[in-house]
């Protein structure tokens, strides 16, 4: 085995033939209640190779392949007044990881990126926004989006 690229052998059981991946975005501005965590309704798919992202009803990712997934998301809010904002990943209905927290005037971009273990059956995640503003901006698919992929099978 040539191990020079990775520094060691890769076990075959750590590589999945099925690699679920998704990319979703907000297709229009979303009105939210200020100072109340609100689910981001990612309602448009760029792709979803395993049909694991519900972009019509629950707006959540629930993969059917167990493993560790790299999840990233971005949210943009814009107002002329000073605004606090952050994006949070909820796992199975509870706050799990919180992204960058910013307080600025005008436009702000908040991001989160983390590795999450899913059991492949009941585990799911949702994305929530907290902001003192009342609008999450979409600006096409450039500013408010989420992506994920299976990094390692369980």
PDB file of C-alpha atoms in Angstrom:
ATOM      1  CA  UNK A   1       0.000   0.000   0.000  1.00  0.00           C
ATOM      2  CA  UNK A   2       1.163   3.499  -0.808  1.00  0.00           C
ATOM      3  CA  UNK A   3       0.500   5.453   2.379  1.00  0.00           C
ATOM      4  CA  UNK A   4       2.500   8.560   1.557  1.00  0.00           C
ATOM      5  CA  UNK A   5      -0.552  10.705   0.783  1.00  0.00           C
ATOM      6  CA  UNK A   6      -2.439  10.024   4.004  1.00  0.00           C
ATOM      7  CA  UNK A   7       0.401   9.029   6.317  1.00  0.00           C
ATOM      8  CA  UNK A   8      -1.126   5.614   6.924  1.00  0.00           C
ATOM      9  CA  UNK A   9      -3.436   2.939   5.640  1.00  0.00           C
ATOM     10  CA  UNK A  10      -7.162   3.652   5.359  1.00  0.00           C
ATOM     11  CA  UNK A  11      -9.419   0.904   6.628  1.00  0.00           C
ATOM     12  CA  UNK A  12     -12.083  -0.101   4.112  1.00  0.00           C
ATOM     13  CA  UNK A  13     -14.790  -0.028   6.800  1.00  0.00           C
ATOM     14  CA  UNK A  14     -14.245   3.730   7.222  1.00  0.00           C
ATOM     15  CA  UNK A  15     -15.157   4.492   3.618  1.00  0.00           C
ATOM     16  CA  UNK A  16     -18.798   4.521   2.555  1.00  0.00           C
ATOM     17  CA  UNK A  17     -19.870   3.743  -0.989  1.00  0.00           C
ATOM     18  CA  UNK A  18     -22.868   5.977  -0.311  1.00  0.00           C
ATOM     19  CA  UNK A  19     -21.833   9.481   0.658  1.00  0.00           C
ATOM     20  CA  UNK A  20     -24.879  11.550   1.577  1.00  0.00           C
ATOM     21  CA  UNK A  21     -24.443  15.245   0.911  1.00  0.00           C
ATOM     22  CA  UNK A  22     -26.794  18.210   0.703  1.00  0.00           C
ATOM     23  CA  UNK A  23     -26.854  21.900  -0.094  1.00  0.00           C
ATOM     24  CA  UNK A  24     -29.937  24.007   0.685  1.00  0.00           C
ATOM     25  CA  UNK A  25     -30.752  27.686   0.825  1.00  0.00           C
ATOM     26  CA  UNK A  26     -33.419  30.227   1.642  1.00  0.00           C
ATOM     27  CA  UNK A  27     -35.094  31.309  -1.608  1.00  0.00           C
ATOM     28  CA  UNK A  28     -36.678  34.507  -0.225  1.00  0.00           C
ATOM     29  CA  UNK A  29     -36.246  36.781   2.755  1.00  0.00           C
ATOM     30  CA  UNK A  30     -37.673  35.221   5.913  1.00  0.00           C
ATOM     31  CA  UNK A  31     -39.491  37.364   8.460  1.00  0.00           C
ATOM     32  CA  UNK A  32     -38.651  36.385  12.031  1.00  0.00           C
ATOM     33  CA  UNK A  33     -39.643  37.556  15.498  1.00  0.00           C
ATOM     34  CA  UNK A  34     -36.961  39.702  17.089  1.00  0.00           C
ATOM     35  CA  UNK A  35     -35.252  38.198  20.149  1.00  0.00           C
ATOM     36  CA  UNK A  36     -36.879  34.774  19.687  1.00  0.00           C
ATOM     37  CA  UNK A  37     -35.002  31.763  18.249  1.00  0.00           C
ATOM     38  CA  UNK A  38     -36.690  30.998  14.920  1.00  0.00           C
ATOM     39  CA  UNK A  39     -36.188  27.989  12.652  1.00  0.00           C
ATOM     40  CA  UNK A  40     -34.629  28.933   9.328  1.00  0.00           C
ATOM     41  CA  UNK A  41     -36.874  27.561   6.595  1.00  0.00           C
ATOM     42  CA  UNK A  42     -34.274  26.332   4.104  1.00  0.00           C
ATOM     43  CA  UNK A  43     -36.772  25.563   1.349  1.00  0.00           C
ATOM     44  CA  UNK A  44     -34.717  25.095  -1.814  1.00  0.00           C
ATOM     45  CA  UNK A  45     -32.223  22.332  -2.589  1.00  0.00           C
ATOM     46  CA  UNK A  46     -29.150  22.662  -4.761  1.00  0.00           C
ATOM     47  CA  UNK A  47     -28.824  18.910  -4.236  1.00  0.00           C
ATOM     48  CA  UNK A  48     -29.632  16.197  -1.727  1.00  0.00           C
ATOM     49  CA  UNK A  49     -28.033  12.900  -2.758  1.00  0.00           C
ATOM     50  CA  UNK A  50     -29.792  10.770  -0.135  1.00  0.00           C
ATOM     51  CA  UNK A  51     -33.100  12.677   0.061  1.00  0.00           C
ATOM     52  CA  UNK A  52     -32.358  13.333   3.743  1.00  0.00           C
ATOM     53  CA  UNK A  53     -33.149  17.051   3.894  1.00  0.00           C
ATOM     54  CA  UNK A  54     -36.825  17.942   4.293  1.00  0.00           C
ATOM     55  CA  UNK A  55     -37.147  21.310   2.531  1.00  0.00           C
ATOM     56  CA  UNK A  56     -40.957  21.426   2.544  1.00  0.00           C
ATOM     57  CA  UNK A  57     -42.340  20.581   5.996  1.00  0.00           C
ATOM     58  CA  UNK A  58     -39.830  20.290   8.860  1.00  0.00           C
ATOM     59  CA  UNK A  59     -36.789  21.993   7.279  1.00  0.00           C
ATOM     60  CA  UNK A  60     -34.389  19.493   8.822  1.00  0.00           C
ATOM     61  CA  UNK A  61     -31.597  17.107   7.914  1.00  0.00           C
ATOM     62  CA  UNK A  62     -32.116  13.480   9.004  1.00  0.00           C
ATOM     63  CA  UNK A  63     -29.606  11.158   7.320  1.00  0.00           C
ATOM     64  CA  UNK A  64     -30.244   7.439   6.950  1.00  0.00           C
ATOM     65  CA  UNK A  65     -26.536   6.546   6.978  1.00  0.00           C
ATOM     66  CA  UNK A  66     -24.935   6.555  10.444  1.00  0.00           C
ATOM     67  CA  UNK A  67     -21.718   8.472  10.840  1.00  0.00           C
ATOM     68  CA  UNK A  68     -19.972  11.774  11.375  1.00  0.00           C
ATOM     69  CA  UNK A  69     -21.165  14.634   9.183  1.00  0.00           C
ATOM     70  CA  UNK A  70     -19.479  17.945   8.489  1.00  0.00           C
ATOM     71  CA  UNK A  71     -22.252  20.545   8.733  1.00  0.00           C
ATOM     72  CA  UNK A  72     -21.919  24.222   7.825  1.00  0.00           C
ATOM     73  CA  UNK A  73     -24.422  27.061   7.623  1.00  0.00           C
ATOM     74  CA  UNK A  74     -24.500  30.786   7.011  1.00  0.00           C
ATOM     75  CA  UNK A  75     -27.114  33.441   7.745  1.00  0.00           C
ATOM     76  CA  UNK A  76     -27.319  37.104   6.824  1.00  0.00           C
ATOM     77  CA  UNK A  77     -29.346  39.773   8.609  1.00  0.00           C
ATOM     78  CA  UNK A  78     -29.525  43.405   7.651  1.00  0.00           C
ATOM     79  CA  UNK A  79     -30.870  46.497   9.345  1.00  0.00           C
ATOM     80  CA  UNK A  80     -29.825  50.093   9.876  1.00  0.00           C
ATOM     81  CA  UNK A  81     -29.956  49.757  13.668  1.00  0.00           C
ATOM     82  CA  UNK A  82     -27.468  47.941  15.902  1.00  0.00           C
ATOM     83  CA  UNK A  83     -28.378  44.271  15.752  1.00  0.00           C
ATOM     84  CA  UNK A  84     -27.247  41.131  17.523  1.00  0.00           C
ATOM     85  CA  UNK A  85     -27.429  37.861  15.591  1.00  0.00           C
ATOM     86  CA  UNK A  86     -26.238  34.253  15.683  1.00  0.00           C
ATOM     87  CA  UNK A  87     -27.095  30.916  14.076  1.00  0.00           C
ATOM     88  CA  UNK A  88     -27.607  27.742  16.122  1.00  0.00           C
ATOM     89  CA  UNK A  89     -27.830  24.057  15.240  1.00  0.00           C
ATOM     90  CA  UNK A  90     -30.461  22.137  17.172  1.00  0.00           C
ATOM     91  CA  UNK A  91     -30.036  18.358  17.361  1.00  0.00           C
ATOM     92  CA  UNK A  92     -33.135  16.293  18.124  1.00  0.00           C
ATOM     93  CA  UNK A  93     -35.001  19.414  19.232  1.00  0.00           C
ATOM     94  CA  UNK A  94     -32.374  20.819  21.622  1.00  0.00           C
ATOM     95  CA  UNK A  95     -29.722  23.482  21.176  1.00  0.00           C
ATOM     96  CA  UNK A  96     -26.490  21.713  20.214  1.00  0.00           C
ATOM     97  CA  UNK A  97     -23.921  24.158  18.762  1.00  0.00           C
ATOM     98  CA  UNK A  98     -23.949  27.922  18.376  1.00  0.00           C
ATOM     99  CA  UNK A  99     -22.110  29.830  15.665  1.00  0.00           C
ATOM    100  CA  UNK A 100     -20.577  33.265  15.534  1.00  0.00           C
ATOM    101  CA  UNK A 101     -22.334  35.926  17.580  1.00  0.00           C
ATOM    102  CA  UNK A 102     -22.154  39.444  16.214  1.00  0.00           C
ATOM    103  CA  UNK A 103     -23.446  42.866  17.137  1.00  0.00           C
ATOM    104  CA  UNK A 104     -23.104  45.477  14.408  1.00  0.00           C
ATOM    105  CA  UNK A 105     -24.986  48.092  12.475  1.00  0.00           C
ATOM    106  CA  UNK A 106     -26.051  47.226   8.925  1.00  0.00           C
ATOM    107  CA  UNK A 107     -25.349  43.819   7.366  1.00  0.00           C
ATOM    108  CA  UNK A 108     -23.845  40.924   9.279  1.00  0.00           C
ATOM    109  CA  UNK A 109     -22.913  37.401   8.249  1.00  0.00           C
ATOM    110  CA  UNK A 110     -23.102  34.650  10.851  1.00  0.00           C
ATOM    111  CA  UNK A 111     -21.624  31.199  10.280  1.00  0.00           C
ATOM    112  CA  UNK A 112     -21.319  27.826  11.939  1.00  0.00           C
ATOM    113  CA  UNK A 113     -19.315  24.742  11.014  1.00  0.00           C
ATOM    114  CA  UNK A 114     -19.046  21.581  13.079  1.00  0.00           C
ATOM    115  CA  UNK A 115     -18.786  17.800  12.975  1.00  0.00           C
ATOM    116  CA  UNK A 116     -21.921  15.979  14.213  1.00  0.00           C
ATOM    117  CA  UNK A 117     -22.554  12.283  14.827  1.00  0.00           C
ATOM    118  CA  UNK A 118     -25.871  10.896  13.523  1.00  0.00           C
ATOM    119  CA  UNK A 119     -27.210   7.424  14.350  1.00  0.00           C
ATOM    120  CA  UNK A 120     -28.754   7.005  10.861  1.00  0.00           C
ATOM    121  CA  UNK A 121     -32.294   6.510  12.167  1.00  0.00           C
ATOM    122  CA  UNK A 122     -33.737   9.045  14.613  1.00  0.00           C
ATOM    123  CA  UNK A 123     -31.103  11.819  14.838  1.00  0.00           C
ATOM    124  CA  UNK A 124     -31.847  15.065  13.006  1.00  0.00           C
ATOM    125  CA  UNK A 125     -30.712  18.690  12.995  1.00  0.00           C
ATOM    126  CA  UNK A 126     -32.443  21.999  12.367  1.00  0.00           C
ATOM    127  CA  UNK A 127     -31.026  25.490  12.003  1.00  0.00           C
ATOM    128  CA  UNK A 128     -32.255  28.389  14.140  1.00  0.00           C
ATOM    129  CA  UNK A 129     -31.664  32.111  13.906  1.00  0.00           C
ATOM    130  CA  UNK A 130     -31.558  34.516  16.795  1.00  0.00           C
ATOM    131  CA  UNK A 131     -31.541  38.180  15.906  1.00  0.00           C
ATOM    132  CA  UNK A 132     -32.766  41.491  17.219  1.00  0.00           C
ATOM    133  CA  UNK A 133     -33.684  42.280  13.606  1.00  0.00           C
ATOM    134  CA  UNK A 134     -36.851  40.965  11.982  1.00  0.00           C
ATOM    135  CA  UNK A 135     -35.569  39.722   8.606  1.00  0.00           C
ATOM    136  CA  UNK A 136     -33.159  37.019   7.491  1.00  0.00           C
ATOM    137  CA  UNK A 137     -31.855  37.982   4.070  1.00  0.00           C
ATOM    138  CA  UNK A 138     -31.581  35.481   1.258  1.00  0.00           C
ATOM    139  CA  UNK A 139     -29.790  37.360  -1.561  1.00  0.00           C
ATOM    140  CA  UNK A 140     -30.309  34.389  -3.855  1.00  0.00           C
ATOM    141  CA  UNK A 141     -28.376  31.384  -2.526  1.00  0.00           C
ATOM    142  CA  UNK A 142     -25.258  33.301  -1.609  1.00  0.00           C
ATOM    143  CA  UNK A 143     -25.813  34.386   1.997  1.00  0.00           C
ATOM    144  CA  UNK A 144     -28.263  32.130   3.849  1.00  0.00           C
ATOM    145  CA  UNK A 145     -27.570  28.459   3.209  1.00  0.00           C
ATOM    146  CA  UNK A 146     -26.596  25.136   4.762  1.00  0.00           C
ATOM    147  CA  UNK A 147     -24.443  22.253   3.541  1.00  0.00           C
ATOM    148  CA  UNK A 148     -23.423  18.881   4.874  1.00  0.00           C
ATOM    149  CA  UNK A 149     -21.689  15.669   3.938  1.00  0.00           C
ATOM    150  CA  UNK A 150     -20.760  12.334   5.459  1.00  0.00           C
ATOM    151  CA  UNK A 151     -17.144  12.672   6.577  1.00  0.00           C
ATOM    152  CA  UNK A 152     -16.806   9.209   8.135  1.00  0.00           C
ATOM    153  CA  UNK A 153     -19.177   6.281   8.416  1.00  0.00           C
ATOM    154  CA  UNK A 154     -19.918   5.049  11.942  1.00  0.00           C
TER     155      UNK A 154
END
